[in-house]
Coordinates of C-alpha atoms and ligand atoms in Angstrom, one line a residue:
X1 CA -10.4 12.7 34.5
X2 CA -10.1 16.4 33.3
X3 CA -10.6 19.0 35.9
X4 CA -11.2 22.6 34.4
X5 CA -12.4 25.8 34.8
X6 CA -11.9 26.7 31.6
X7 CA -14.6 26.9 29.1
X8 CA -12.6 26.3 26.0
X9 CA -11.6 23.4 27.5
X10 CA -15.3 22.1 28.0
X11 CA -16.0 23.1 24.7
X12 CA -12.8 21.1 22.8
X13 CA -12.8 18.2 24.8
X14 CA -17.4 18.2 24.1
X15 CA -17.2 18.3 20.4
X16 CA -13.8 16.2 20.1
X17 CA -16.4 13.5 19.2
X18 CA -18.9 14.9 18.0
X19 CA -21.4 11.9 18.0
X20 CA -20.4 10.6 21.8
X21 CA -22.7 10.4 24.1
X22 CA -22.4 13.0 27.2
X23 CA -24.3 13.0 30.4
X24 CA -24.0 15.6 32.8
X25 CA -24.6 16.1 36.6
X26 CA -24.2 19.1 37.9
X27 CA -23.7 19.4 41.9
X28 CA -22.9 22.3 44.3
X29 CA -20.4 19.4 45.8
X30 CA -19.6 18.4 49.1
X31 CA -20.2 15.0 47.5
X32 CA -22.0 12.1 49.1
X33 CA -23.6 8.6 48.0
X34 CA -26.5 10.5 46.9
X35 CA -25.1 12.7 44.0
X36 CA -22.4 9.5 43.4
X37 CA -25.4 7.6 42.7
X38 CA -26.1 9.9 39.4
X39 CA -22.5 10.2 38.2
X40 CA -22.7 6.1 38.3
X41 CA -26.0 5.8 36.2
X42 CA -24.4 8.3 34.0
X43 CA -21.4 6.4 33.5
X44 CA -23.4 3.2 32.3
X45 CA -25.6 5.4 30.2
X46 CA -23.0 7.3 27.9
X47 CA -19.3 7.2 26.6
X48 CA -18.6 10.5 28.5
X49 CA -19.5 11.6 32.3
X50 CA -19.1 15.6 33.1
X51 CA -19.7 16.5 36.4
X52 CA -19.6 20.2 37.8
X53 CA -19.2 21.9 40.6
X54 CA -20.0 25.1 41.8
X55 CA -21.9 26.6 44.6
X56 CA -24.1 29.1 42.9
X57 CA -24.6 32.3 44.7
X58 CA -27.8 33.3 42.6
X59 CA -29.7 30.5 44.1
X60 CA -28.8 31.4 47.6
X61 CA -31.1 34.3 49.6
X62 CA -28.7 36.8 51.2
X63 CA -29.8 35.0 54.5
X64 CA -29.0 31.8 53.7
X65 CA -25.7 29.6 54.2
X66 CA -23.8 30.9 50.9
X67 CA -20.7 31.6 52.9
X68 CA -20.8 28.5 54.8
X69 CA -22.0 25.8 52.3
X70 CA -19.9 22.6 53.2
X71 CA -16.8 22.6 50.6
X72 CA -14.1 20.0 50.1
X73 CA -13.2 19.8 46.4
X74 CA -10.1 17.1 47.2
X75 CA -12.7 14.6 48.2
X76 CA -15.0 15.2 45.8
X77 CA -12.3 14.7 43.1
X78 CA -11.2 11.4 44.1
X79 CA -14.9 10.2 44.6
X80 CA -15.8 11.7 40.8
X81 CA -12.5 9.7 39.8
X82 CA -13.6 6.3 41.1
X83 CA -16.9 6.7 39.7
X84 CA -15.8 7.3 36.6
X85 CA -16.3 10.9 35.5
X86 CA -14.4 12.3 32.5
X87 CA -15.1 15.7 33.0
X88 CA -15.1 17.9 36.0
X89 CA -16.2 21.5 35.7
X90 CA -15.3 23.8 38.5
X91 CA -15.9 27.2 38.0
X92 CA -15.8 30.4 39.8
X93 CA -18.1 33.0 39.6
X94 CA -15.8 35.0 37.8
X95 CA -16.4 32.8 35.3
X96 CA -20.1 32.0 35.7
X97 CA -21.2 35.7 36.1
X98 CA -18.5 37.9 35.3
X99 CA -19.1 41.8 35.4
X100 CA -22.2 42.9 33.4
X101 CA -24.2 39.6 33.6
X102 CA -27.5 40.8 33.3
X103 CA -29.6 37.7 32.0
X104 CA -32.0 34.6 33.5
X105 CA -34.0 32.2 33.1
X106 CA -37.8 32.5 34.9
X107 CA -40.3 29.5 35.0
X108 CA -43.2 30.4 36.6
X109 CA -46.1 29.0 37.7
X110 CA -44.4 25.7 39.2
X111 CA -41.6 27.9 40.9
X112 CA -44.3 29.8 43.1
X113 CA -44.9 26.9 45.5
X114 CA -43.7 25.1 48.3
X115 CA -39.5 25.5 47.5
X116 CA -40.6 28.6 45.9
X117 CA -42.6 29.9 48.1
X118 CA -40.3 29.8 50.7
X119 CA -37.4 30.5 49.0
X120 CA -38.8 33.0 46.8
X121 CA -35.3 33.7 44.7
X122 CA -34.1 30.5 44.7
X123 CA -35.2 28.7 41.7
X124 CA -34.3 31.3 39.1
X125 CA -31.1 31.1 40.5
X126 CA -31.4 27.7 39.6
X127 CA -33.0 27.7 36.2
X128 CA -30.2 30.3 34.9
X129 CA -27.6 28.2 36.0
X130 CA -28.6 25.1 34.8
X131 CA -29.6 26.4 31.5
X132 CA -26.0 27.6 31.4
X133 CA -24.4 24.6 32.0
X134 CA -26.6 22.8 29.7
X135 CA -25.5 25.3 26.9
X136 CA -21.6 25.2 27.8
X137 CA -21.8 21.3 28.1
X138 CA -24.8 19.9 25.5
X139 CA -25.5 16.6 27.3
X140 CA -27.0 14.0 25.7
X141 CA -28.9 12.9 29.0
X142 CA -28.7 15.4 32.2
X143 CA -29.1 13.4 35.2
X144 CA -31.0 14.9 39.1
X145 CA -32.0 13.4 42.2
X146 CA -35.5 12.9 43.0
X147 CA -34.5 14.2 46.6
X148 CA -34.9 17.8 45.3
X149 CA -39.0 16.7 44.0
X150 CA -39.5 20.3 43.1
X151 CA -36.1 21.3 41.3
X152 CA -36.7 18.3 38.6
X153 CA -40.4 19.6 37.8
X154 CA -39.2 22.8 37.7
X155 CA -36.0 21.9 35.1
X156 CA -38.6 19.6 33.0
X157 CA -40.7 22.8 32.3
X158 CA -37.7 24.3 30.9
X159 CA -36.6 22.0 29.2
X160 CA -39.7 21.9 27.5
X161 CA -40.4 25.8 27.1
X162 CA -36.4 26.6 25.9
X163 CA -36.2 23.3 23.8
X164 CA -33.1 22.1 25.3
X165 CA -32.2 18.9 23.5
X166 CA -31.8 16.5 25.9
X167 CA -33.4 13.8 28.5
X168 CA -33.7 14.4 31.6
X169 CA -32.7 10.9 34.2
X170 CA -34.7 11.6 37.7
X171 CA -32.8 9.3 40.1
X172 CA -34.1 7.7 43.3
X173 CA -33.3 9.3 46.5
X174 CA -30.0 7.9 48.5
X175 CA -30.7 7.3 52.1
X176 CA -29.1 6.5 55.5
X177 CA -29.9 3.5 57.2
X178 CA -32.7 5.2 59.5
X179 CA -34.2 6.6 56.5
X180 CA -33.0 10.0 56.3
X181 CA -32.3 11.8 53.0
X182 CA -28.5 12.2 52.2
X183 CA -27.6 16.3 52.1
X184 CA -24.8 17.6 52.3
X185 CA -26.4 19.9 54.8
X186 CA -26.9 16.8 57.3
X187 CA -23.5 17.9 58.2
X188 CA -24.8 20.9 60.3
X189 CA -26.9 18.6 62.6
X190 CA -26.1 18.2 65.9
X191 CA -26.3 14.6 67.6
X192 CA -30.2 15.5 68.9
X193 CA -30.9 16.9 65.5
X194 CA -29.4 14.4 63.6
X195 CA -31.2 11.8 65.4
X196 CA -34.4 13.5 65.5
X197 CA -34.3 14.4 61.6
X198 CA -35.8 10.7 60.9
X199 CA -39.1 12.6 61.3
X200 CA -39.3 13.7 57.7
X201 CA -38.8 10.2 56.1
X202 CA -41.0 8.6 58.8
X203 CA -43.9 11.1 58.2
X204 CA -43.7 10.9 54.7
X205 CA -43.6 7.1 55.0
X206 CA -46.7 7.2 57.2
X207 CA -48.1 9.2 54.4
X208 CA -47.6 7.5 51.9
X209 CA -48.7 4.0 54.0
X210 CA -51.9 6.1 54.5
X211 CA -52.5 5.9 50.5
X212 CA -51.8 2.6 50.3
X213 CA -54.4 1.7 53.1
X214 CA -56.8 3.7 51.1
X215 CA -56.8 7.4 52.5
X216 CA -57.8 9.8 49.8
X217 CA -58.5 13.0 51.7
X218 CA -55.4 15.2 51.4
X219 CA -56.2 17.4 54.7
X220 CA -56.6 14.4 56.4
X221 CA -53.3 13.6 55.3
X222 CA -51.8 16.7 55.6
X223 CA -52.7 17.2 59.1
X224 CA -51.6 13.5 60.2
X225 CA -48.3 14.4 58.5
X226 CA -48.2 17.5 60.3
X227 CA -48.8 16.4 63.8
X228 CA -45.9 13.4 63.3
X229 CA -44.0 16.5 62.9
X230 CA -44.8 18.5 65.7
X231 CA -44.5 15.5 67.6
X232 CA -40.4 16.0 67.5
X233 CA -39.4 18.3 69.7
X234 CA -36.4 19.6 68.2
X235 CA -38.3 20.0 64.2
X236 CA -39.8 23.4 63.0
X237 CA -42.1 23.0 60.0
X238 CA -41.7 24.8 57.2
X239 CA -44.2 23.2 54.8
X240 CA -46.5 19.8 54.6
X241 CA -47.8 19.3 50.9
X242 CA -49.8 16.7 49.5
X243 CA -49.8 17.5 45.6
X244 CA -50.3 16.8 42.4
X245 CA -46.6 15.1 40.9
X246 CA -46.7 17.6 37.8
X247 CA -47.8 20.9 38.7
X248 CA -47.2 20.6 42.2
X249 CA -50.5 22.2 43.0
X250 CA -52.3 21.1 46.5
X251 CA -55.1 18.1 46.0
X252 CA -57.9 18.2 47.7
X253 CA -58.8 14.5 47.0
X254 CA -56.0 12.2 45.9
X255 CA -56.5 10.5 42.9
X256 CA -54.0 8.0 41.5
X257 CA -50.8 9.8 42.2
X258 CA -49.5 12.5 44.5
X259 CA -45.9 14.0 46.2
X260 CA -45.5 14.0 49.4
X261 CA -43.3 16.8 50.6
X262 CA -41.9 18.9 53.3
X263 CA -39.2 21.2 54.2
X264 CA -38.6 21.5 58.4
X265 CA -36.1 23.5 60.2
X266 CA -33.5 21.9 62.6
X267 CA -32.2 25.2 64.5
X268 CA -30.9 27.1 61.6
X269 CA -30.6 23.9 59.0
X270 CA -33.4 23.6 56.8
X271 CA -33.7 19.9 55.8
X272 CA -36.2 18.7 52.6
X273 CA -37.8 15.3 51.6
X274 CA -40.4 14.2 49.6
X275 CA -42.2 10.5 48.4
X276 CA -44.0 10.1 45.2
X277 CA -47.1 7.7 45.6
X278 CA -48.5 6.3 42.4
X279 CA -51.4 4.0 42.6
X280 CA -50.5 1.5 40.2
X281 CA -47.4 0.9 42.3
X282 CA -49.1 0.4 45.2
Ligands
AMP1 P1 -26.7 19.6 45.2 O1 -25.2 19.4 45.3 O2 -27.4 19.6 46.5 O3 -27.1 20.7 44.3 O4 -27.2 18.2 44.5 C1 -26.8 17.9 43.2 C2 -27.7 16.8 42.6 O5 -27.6 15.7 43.5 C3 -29.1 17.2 42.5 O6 -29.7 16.7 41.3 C4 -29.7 16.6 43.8 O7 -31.1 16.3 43.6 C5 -28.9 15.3 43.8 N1 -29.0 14.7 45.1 C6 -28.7 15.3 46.3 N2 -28.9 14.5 47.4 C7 -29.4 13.3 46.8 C8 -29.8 12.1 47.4 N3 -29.8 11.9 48.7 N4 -30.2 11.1 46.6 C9 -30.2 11.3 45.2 N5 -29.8 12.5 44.6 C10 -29.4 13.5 45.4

């Protein structure tokens, strides 16, 4: 396994073979099952695995946790070994946005919403750096977790709009036992938090249970949703949606799919987690 924060590097070892396979998975680190998960189905899906690292100021709002994102690049190493990767990029932001960077990427309509909306900065941050490494590394397949819902509708609509040539692999969401998401912000949870942070999976389960038993109004839902939430003493909503899996607009009546998502504050930790209902799979 090759770990660089070299570009030229990246680019010899990429177009050694030119007609290999690459997949890519790009992480901010402080690795866990979750983003292990996509290095895995990338390994059994082409001949060469690059995984990077970096925690990307640009998608970070100068209140948020920039400074004290969780970091432990030994670890992360050794898991990326034993999964497999070839390939680890781990840059710094000298690298990523040295003096005079001046250009991004902007998707709008799907970005204004729910992540967005809160987060108002956050996905362009996301977009440009993503469309970087897709341009530094040329992945056949580029591989992202369904736990960030919003994130792989909003890469798909660039992907479409820039033309990048490449799939896009949405992998399931890794959870604990008791159903919570794995984040690498779970580390900032206290023991009351961390046990009271079931709520989002269980409300969204509840939601989703709802469908299945035949519920189709999506205030009905959202407020249901809403009140398993308040119902935890130590959770702070941020959002409750109920919306359509593409645009990520807000139903009014559910038809044969939806996403079920929501964002809720722990103290200062903002945790996410979302479902995707389809009927046919009900
Ligand atoms: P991050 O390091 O938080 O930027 O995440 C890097 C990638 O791992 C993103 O595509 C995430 O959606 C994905 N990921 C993070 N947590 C999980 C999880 N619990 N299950 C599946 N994928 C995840």
């Amino acid at each position: 396994m090759k770990v660089t924060n070299n570009i030229q590097d990246i680019r010899h070892m990429r177009w050694q073979q030119p007609a290999a396979t690459w997949g890519l998975v790009p992480t901010m680190g402080f690795l866990h099952e979750g983003h292990i998960s996509l290095v895995r189905r990338a390994r059994a899906e082409n001949d060469f695995v690059a995984a990077t690292i970096y925690v990307n100021p640009t998608q970070f709002a100068p209140t948020e946790d920039l400074s004290t994102y969780p970091r432990d690049l030994p670890h992360d190493l050794a898991l990326l070994e034993a999964a497999g990767a070839d390939l680890v990029f781990t840059p710094d932001d000298s690298i990523m946005y040295p003096a005079g960077f001046q250009t991004y990427v902007t998707v709008e309509e799907v970005t204004r919403v729910l992540e967005g909306a809160s987060r108002p900065t956050h996905f362009r941050g996301v977009t440009t750096i993503v469309a970087k490494l897709f341009n530094l590394i040329q992945p056949t397949r580029a591989y992202f977790g369904q736990k960030d819902y919003q994130q792989t509708a909003v890469l798909r609509q660039m992907v479409t709009d820039l033309n990048f040539n490449l799939d896009m692999i949405i992998c399931p969401t890794v959870r604990e036992a008791d159903g919570l998401a794995m984040s690498s912000r779970n580390k900032y949870l206290d023991p009351a938090q961390r046990a009271g942070a079931t709520v989002l999976s269980r409300t969204l389960a509840a939601g989703v249970a709802a469908l299945q038993a035949g519920e189709r109004d999506a205030n009905r839902l959202r407020a249901m949703m809403q009140a398993m939430i308040a119902a935890e003493p130590l959770a702070r909503l941020d959002y409750i949606s109920v919306a359509h899996p593409r645009t990520l607009a807000e139903l009014v009546e559910v038809a044969d799919e939806a996403v079920l998502s929501t964002a809720v504050f722990f103290h200062r930790t903002r945790l996410i987690d979302n479902m995707l209902w389809q009927e046919s799979q009900s």
